[in-house]
Short mmCIF file of C-alpha atoms in Angstrom, two decimals:
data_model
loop_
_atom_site.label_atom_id
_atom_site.label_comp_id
_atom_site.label_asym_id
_atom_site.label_seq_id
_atom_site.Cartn_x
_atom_site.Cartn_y
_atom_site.Cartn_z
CA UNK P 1 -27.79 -131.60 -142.06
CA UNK P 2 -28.77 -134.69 -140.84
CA UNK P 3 -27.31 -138.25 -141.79
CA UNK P 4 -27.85 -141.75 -141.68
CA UNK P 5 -25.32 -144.00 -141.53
CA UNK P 6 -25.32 -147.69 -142.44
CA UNK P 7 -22.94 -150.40 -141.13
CA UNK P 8 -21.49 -152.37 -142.74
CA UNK P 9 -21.49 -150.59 -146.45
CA UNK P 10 -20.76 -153.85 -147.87
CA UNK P 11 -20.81 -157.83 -146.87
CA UNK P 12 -19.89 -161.09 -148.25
CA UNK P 13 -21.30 -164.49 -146.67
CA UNK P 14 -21.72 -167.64 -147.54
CA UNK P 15 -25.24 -169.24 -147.84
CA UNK P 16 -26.98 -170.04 -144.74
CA UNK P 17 -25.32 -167.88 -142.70
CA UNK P 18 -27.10 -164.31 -141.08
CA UNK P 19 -26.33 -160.36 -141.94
CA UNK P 20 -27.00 -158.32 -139.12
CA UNK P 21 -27.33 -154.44 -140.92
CA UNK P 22 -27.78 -151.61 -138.81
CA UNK P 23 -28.91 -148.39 -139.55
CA UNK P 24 -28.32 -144.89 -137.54
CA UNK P 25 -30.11 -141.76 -137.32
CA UNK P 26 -26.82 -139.82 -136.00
CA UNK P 27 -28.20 -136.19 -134.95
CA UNK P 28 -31.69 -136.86 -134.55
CA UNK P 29 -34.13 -139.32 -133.25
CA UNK P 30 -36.04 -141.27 -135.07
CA UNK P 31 -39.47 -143.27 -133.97
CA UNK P 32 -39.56 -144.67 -137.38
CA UNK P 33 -37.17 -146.19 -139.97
CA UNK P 34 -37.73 -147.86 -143.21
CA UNK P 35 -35.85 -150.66 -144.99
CA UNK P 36 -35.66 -150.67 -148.95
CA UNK P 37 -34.13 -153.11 -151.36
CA UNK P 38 -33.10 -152.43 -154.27
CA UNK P 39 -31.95 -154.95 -157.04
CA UNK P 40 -29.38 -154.48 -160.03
CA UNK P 41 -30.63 -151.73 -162.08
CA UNK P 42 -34.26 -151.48 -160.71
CA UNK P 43 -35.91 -148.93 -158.61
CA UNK P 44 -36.43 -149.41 -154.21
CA UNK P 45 -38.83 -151.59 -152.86
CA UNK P 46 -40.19 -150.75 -149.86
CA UNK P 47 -39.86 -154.10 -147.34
CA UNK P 48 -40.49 -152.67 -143.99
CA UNK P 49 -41.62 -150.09 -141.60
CA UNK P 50 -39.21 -150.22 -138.32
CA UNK P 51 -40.96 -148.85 -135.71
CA UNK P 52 -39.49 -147.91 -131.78
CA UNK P 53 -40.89 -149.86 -129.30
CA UNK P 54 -43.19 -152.03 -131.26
CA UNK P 55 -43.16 -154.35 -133.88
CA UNK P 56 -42.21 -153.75 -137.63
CA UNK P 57 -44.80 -153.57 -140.23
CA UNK P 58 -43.84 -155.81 -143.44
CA UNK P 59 -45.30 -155.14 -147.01
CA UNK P 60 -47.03 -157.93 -149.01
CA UNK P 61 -44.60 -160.09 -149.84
CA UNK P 62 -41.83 -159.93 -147.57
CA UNK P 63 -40.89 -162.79 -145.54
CA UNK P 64 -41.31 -161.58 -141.63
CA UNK P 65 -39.31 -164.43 -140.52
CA UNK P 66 -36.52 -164.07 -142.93
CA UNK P 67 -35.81 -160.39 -142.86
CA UNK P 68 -35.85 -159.84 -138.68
CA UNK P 69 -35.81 -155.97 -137.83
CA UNK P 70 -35.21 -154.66 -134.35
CA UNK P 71 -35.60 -151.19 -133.72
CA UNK P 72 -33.67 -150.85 -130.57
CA UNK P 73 -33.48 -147.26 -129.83
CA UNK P 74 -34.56 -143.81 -131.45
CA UNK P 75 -31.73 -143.50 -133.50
CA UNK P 76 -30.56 -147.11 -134.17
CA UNK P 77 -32.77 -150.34 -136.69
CA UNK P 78 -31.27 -153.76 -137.31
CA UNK P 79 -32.09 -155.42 -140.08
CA UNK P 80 -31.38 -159.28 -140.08
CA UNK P 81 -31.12 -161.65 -142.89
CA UNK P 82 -31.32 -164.85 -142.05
CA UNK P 83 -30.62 -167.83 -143.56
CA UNK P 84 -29.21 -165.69 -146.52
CA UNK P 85 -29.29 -167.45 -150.02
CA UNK P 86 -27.97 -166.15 -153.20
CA UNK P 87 -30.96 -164.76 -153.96
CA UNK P 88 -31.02 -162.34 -151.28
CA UNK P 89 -27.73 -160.57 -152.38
CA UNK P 90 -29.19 -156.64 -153.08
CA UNK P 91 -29.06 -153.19 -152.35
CA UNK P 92 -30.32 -152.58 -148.95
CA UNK P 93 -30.88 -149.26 -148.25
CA UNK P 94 -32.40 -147.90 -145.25
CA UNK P 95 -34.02 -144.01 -144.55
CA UNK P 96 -35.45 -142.28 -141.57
CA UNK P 97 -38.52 -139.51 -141.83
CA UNK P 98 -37.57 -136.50 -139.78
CA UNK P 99 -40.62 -134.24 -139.00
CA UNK P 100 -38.75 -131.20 -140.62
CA UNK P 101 -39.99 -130.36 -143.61
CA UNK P 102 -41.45 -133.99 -144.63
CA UNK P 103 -37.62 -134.83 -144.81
CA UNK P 104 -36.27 -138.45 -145.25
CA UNK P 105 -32.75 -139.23 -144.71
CA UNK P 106 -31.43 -142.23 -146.60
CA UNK P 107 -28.73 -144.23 -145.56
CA UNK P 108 -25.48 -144.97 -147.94
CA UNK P 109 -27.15 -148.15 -148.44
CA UNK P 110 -25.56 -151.81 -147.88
CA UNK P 111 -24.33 -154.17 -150.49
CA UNK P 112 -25.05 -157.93 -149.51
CA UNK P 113 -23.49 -160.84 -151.57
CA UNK P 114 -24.09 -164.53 -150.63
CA UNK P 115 -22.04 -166.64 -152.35
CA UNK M 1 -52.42 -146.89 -153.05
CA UNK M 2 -50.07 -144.53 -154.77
CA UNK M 3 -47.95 -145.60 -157.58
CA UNK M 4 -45.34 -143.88 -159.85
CA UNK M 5 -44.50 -144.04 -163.16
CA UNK M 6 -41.28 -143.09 -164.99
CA UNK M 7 -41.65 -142.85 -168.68
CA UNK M 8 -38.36 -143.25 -169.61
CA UNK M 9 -35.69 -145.99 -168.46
CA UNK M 10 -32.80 -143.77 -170.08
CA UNK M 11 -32.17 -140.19 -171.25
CA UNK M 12 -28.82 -139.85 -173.39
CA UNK M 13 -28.53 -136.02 -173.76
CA UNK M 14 -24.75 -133.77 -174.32
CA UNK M 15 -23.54 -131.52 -172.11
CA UNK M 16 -25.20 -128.06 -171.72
CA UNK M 17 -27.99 -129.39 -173.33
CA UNK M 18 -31.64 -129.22 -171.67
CA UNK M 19 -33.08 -132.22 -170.15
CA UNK M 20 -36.61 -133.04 -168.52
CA UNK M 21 -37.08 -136.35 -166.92
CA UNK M 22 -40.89 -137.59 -166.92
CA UNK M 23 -42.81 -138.35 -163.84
CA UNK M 24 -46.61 -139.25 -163.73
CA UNK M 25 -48.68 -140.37 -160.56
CA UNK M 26 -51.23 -141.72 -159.21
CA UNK M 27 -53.29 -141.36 -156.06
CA UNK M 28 -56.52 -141.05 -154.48
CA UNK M 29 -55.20 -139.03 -151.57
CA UNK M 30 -53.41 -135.76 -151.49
CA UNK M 31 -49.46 -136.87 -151.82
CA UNK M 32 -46.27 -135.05 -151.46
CA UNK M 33 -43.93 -135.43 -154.16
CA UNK M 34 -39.95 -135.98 -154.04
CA UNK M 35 -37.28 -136.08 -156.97
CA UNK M 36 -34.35 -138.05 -155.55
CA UNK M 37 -30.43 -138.80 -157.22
CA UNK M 38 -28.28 -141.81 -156.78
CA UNK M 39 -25.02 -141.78 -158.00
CA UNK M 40 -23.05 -145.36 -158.70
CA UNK M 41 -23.16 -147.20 -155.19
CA UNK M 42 -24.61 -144.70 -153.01
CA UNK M 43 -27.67 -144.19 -151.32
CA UNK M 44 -30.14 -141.42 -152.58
CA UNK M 45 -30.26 -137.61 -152.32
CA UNK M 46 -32.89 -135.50 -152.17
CA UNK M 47 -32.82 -133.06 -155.37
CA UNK M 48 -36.64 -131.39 -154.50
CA UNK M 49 -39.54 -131.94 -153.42
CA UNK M 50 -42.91 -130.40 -153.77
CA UNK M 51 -45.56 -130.35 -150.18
CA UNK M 52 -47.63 -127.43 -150.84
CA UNK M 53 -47.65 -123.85 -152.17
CA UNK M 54 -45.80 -122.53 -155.34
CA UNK M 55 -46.00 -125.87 -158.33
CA UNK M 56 -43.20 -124.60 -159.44
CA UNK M 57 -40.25 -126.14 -157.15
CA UNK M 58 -36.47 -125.65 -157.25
CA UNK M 59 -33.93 -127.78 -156.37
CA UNK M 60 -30.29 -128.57 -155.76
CA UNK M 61 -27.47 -128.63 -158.22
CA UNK M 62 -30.10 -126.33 -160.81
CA UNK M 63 -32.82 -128.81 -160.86
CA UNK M 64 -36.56 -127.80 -160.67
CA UNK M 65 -40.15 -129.53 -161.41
CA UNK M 66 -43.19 -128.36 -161.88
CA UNK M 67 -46.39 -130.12 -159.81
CA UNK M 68 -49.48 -130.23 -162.84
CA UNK M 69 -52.70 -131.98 -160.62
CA UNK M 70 -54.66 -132.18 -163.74
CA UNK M 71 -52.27 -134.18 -165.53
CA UNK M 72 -50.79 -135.57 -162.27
CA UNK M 73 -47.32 -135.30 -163.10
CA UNK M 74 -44.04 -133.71 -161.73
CA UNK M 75 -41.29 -133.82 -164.22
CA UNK M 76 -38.07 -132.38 -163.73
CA UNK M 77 -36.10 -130.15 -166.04
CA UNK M 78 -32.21 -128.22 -166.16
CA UNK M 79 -31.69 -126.08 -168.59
CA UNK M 80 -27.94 -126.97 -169.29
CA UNK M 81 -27.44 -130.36 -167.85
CA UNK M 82 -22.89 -131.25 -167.05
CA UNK M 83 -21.21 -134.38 -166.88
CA UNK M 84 -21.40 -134.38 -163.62
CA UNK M 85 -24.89 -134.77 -164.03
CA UNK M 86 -24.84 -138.50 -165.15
CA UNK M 87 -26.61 -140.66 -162.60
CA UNK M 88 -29.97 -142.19 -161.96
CA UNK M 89 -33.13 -140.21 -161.39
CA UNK M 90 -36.02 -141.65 -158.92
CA UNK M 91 -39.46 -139.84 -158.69
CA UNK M 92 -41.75 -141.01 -155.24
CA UNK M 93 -44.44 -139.48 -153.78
CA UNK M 94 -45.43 -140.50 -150.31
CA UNK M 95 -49.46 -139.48 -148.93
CA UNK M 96 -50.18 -137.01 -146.44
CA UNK M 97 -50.81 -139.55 -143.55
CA UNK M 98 -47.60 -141.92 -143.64
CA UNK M 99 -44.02 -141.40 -144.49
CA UNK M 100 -43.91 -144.34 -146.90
CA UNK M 101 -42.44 -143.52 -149.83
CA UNK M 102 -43.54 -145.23 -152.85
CA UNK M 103 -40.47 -144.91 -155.69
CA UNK M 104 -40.45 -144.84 -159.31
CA UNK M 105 -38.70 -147.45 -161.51
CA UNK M 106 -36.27 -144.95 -162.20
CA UNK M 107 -34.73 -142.78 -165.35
CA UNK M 108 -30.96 -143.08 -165.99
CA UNK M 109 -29.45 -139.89 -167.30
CA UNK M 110 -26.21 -140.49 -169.26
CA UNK M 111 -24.31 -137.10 -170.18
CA UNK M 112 -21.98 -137.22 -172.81
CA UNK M 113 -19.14 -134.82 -173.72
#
């Protein structure tokens, strides 16, 4: 079946320093790509479309300049956090829609904790 | 705007035992519906999902849900739930037009011997 893979699957940084996540579609291509966070115990929160070619789309709330995502190719998304505070240590998971079935793939997700 | 609500934060129930995990919606467009699993530090897995067709979907690892549009829900259900089991349970439905997936607060189902 398809996958997603993350990189890395876990990161420790001190604050004020950038993550750099990236997130692969490895057997198909995807135009589109979406970043979640998810905090200790709660449910996903949608952050961001990633879309090939163009710009992402951010949902109310999230801090465009903050949370930088590139998608490069069809199969590859970087998210970047710069800056990173404390407060920024979550879940980051990302997933890719495939057209097969209304299919997402999610990612193994990415643990990020600034110290 | 579609959102999703998850009755309960926690289900305790012993093995072999029957379990349904509640799921209620809302939406003023035709959605697709999704029950997903995440296991301790993982990312999610798709157990079902319901597009179209038959309300009556069934799943992976003996899972199924039913899809009520009157009562806008889709719970899921096993009728003799393992250890193995144990794990947290996200409902999302996403609309017709998008892929965005909009995700449940979650139900954590604890099995116990």
């Amino acid at each position: 079946g398809a996958v997603v893979s993350q990189h890395p699957s876990w990161v420790i940084c001190k604050s004020g320093t950038s993550v750099k996540i990236e997130c692969r579609s490895l057997d198909f291509q995807a135009t589109t790509m979406f970043w979640y966070r998810q905090f200790p115990k709660q449910s996903l929160m949608l952050m961001a479309t990633s879309n090939e070619g163009s710009k992402a789309t951010y949902e109310q709330g999230v801090e465009k300049d903050k949370f930088l995502i590139n998608h490069a190719s069809l199969t590859l998304s970087t998210l970047t956090v710069t800056s990173a505070h404390p407060e920024d240590s979550s879940f980051y998971i990302c997933s890719a829609p495939t057209r097969i079935q209304e299919t997402q793939y999610f990612g193994p997700g990415t643990r990020l904790l600034v110290l | 705007a579609q959102s999703v609500t998850q009755l309960d934060s926690q289900v305790p129930v012993f093995e072999e035992a029957p379990v349904e995990l509640r799921c209620n919606y809302s939406s003023s467009v035709s959605v697709y519906l999704f029950w997903y699993v995440q296991y301790p530090n993982q990312g999610l897995q798709l157990l079902l999902k319901y597009l179209s067709g038959s309300t009556l979907v069934k799943g992976i690892n003996g899972f199924e849900a039913e899809f009520n549009k009157s009562q806008t829900s889709f719970h899921l259900r096993k009728p003799s739930v393992h250890i193995s089991d144990t794990a947290e349970y996200f409902c999302a439905v996403s609309d017709r037009n998008t892929d965005k997936l909009i995700f449940g607060t979650g139900t954590r189902l604890q099995v116990f011997p």
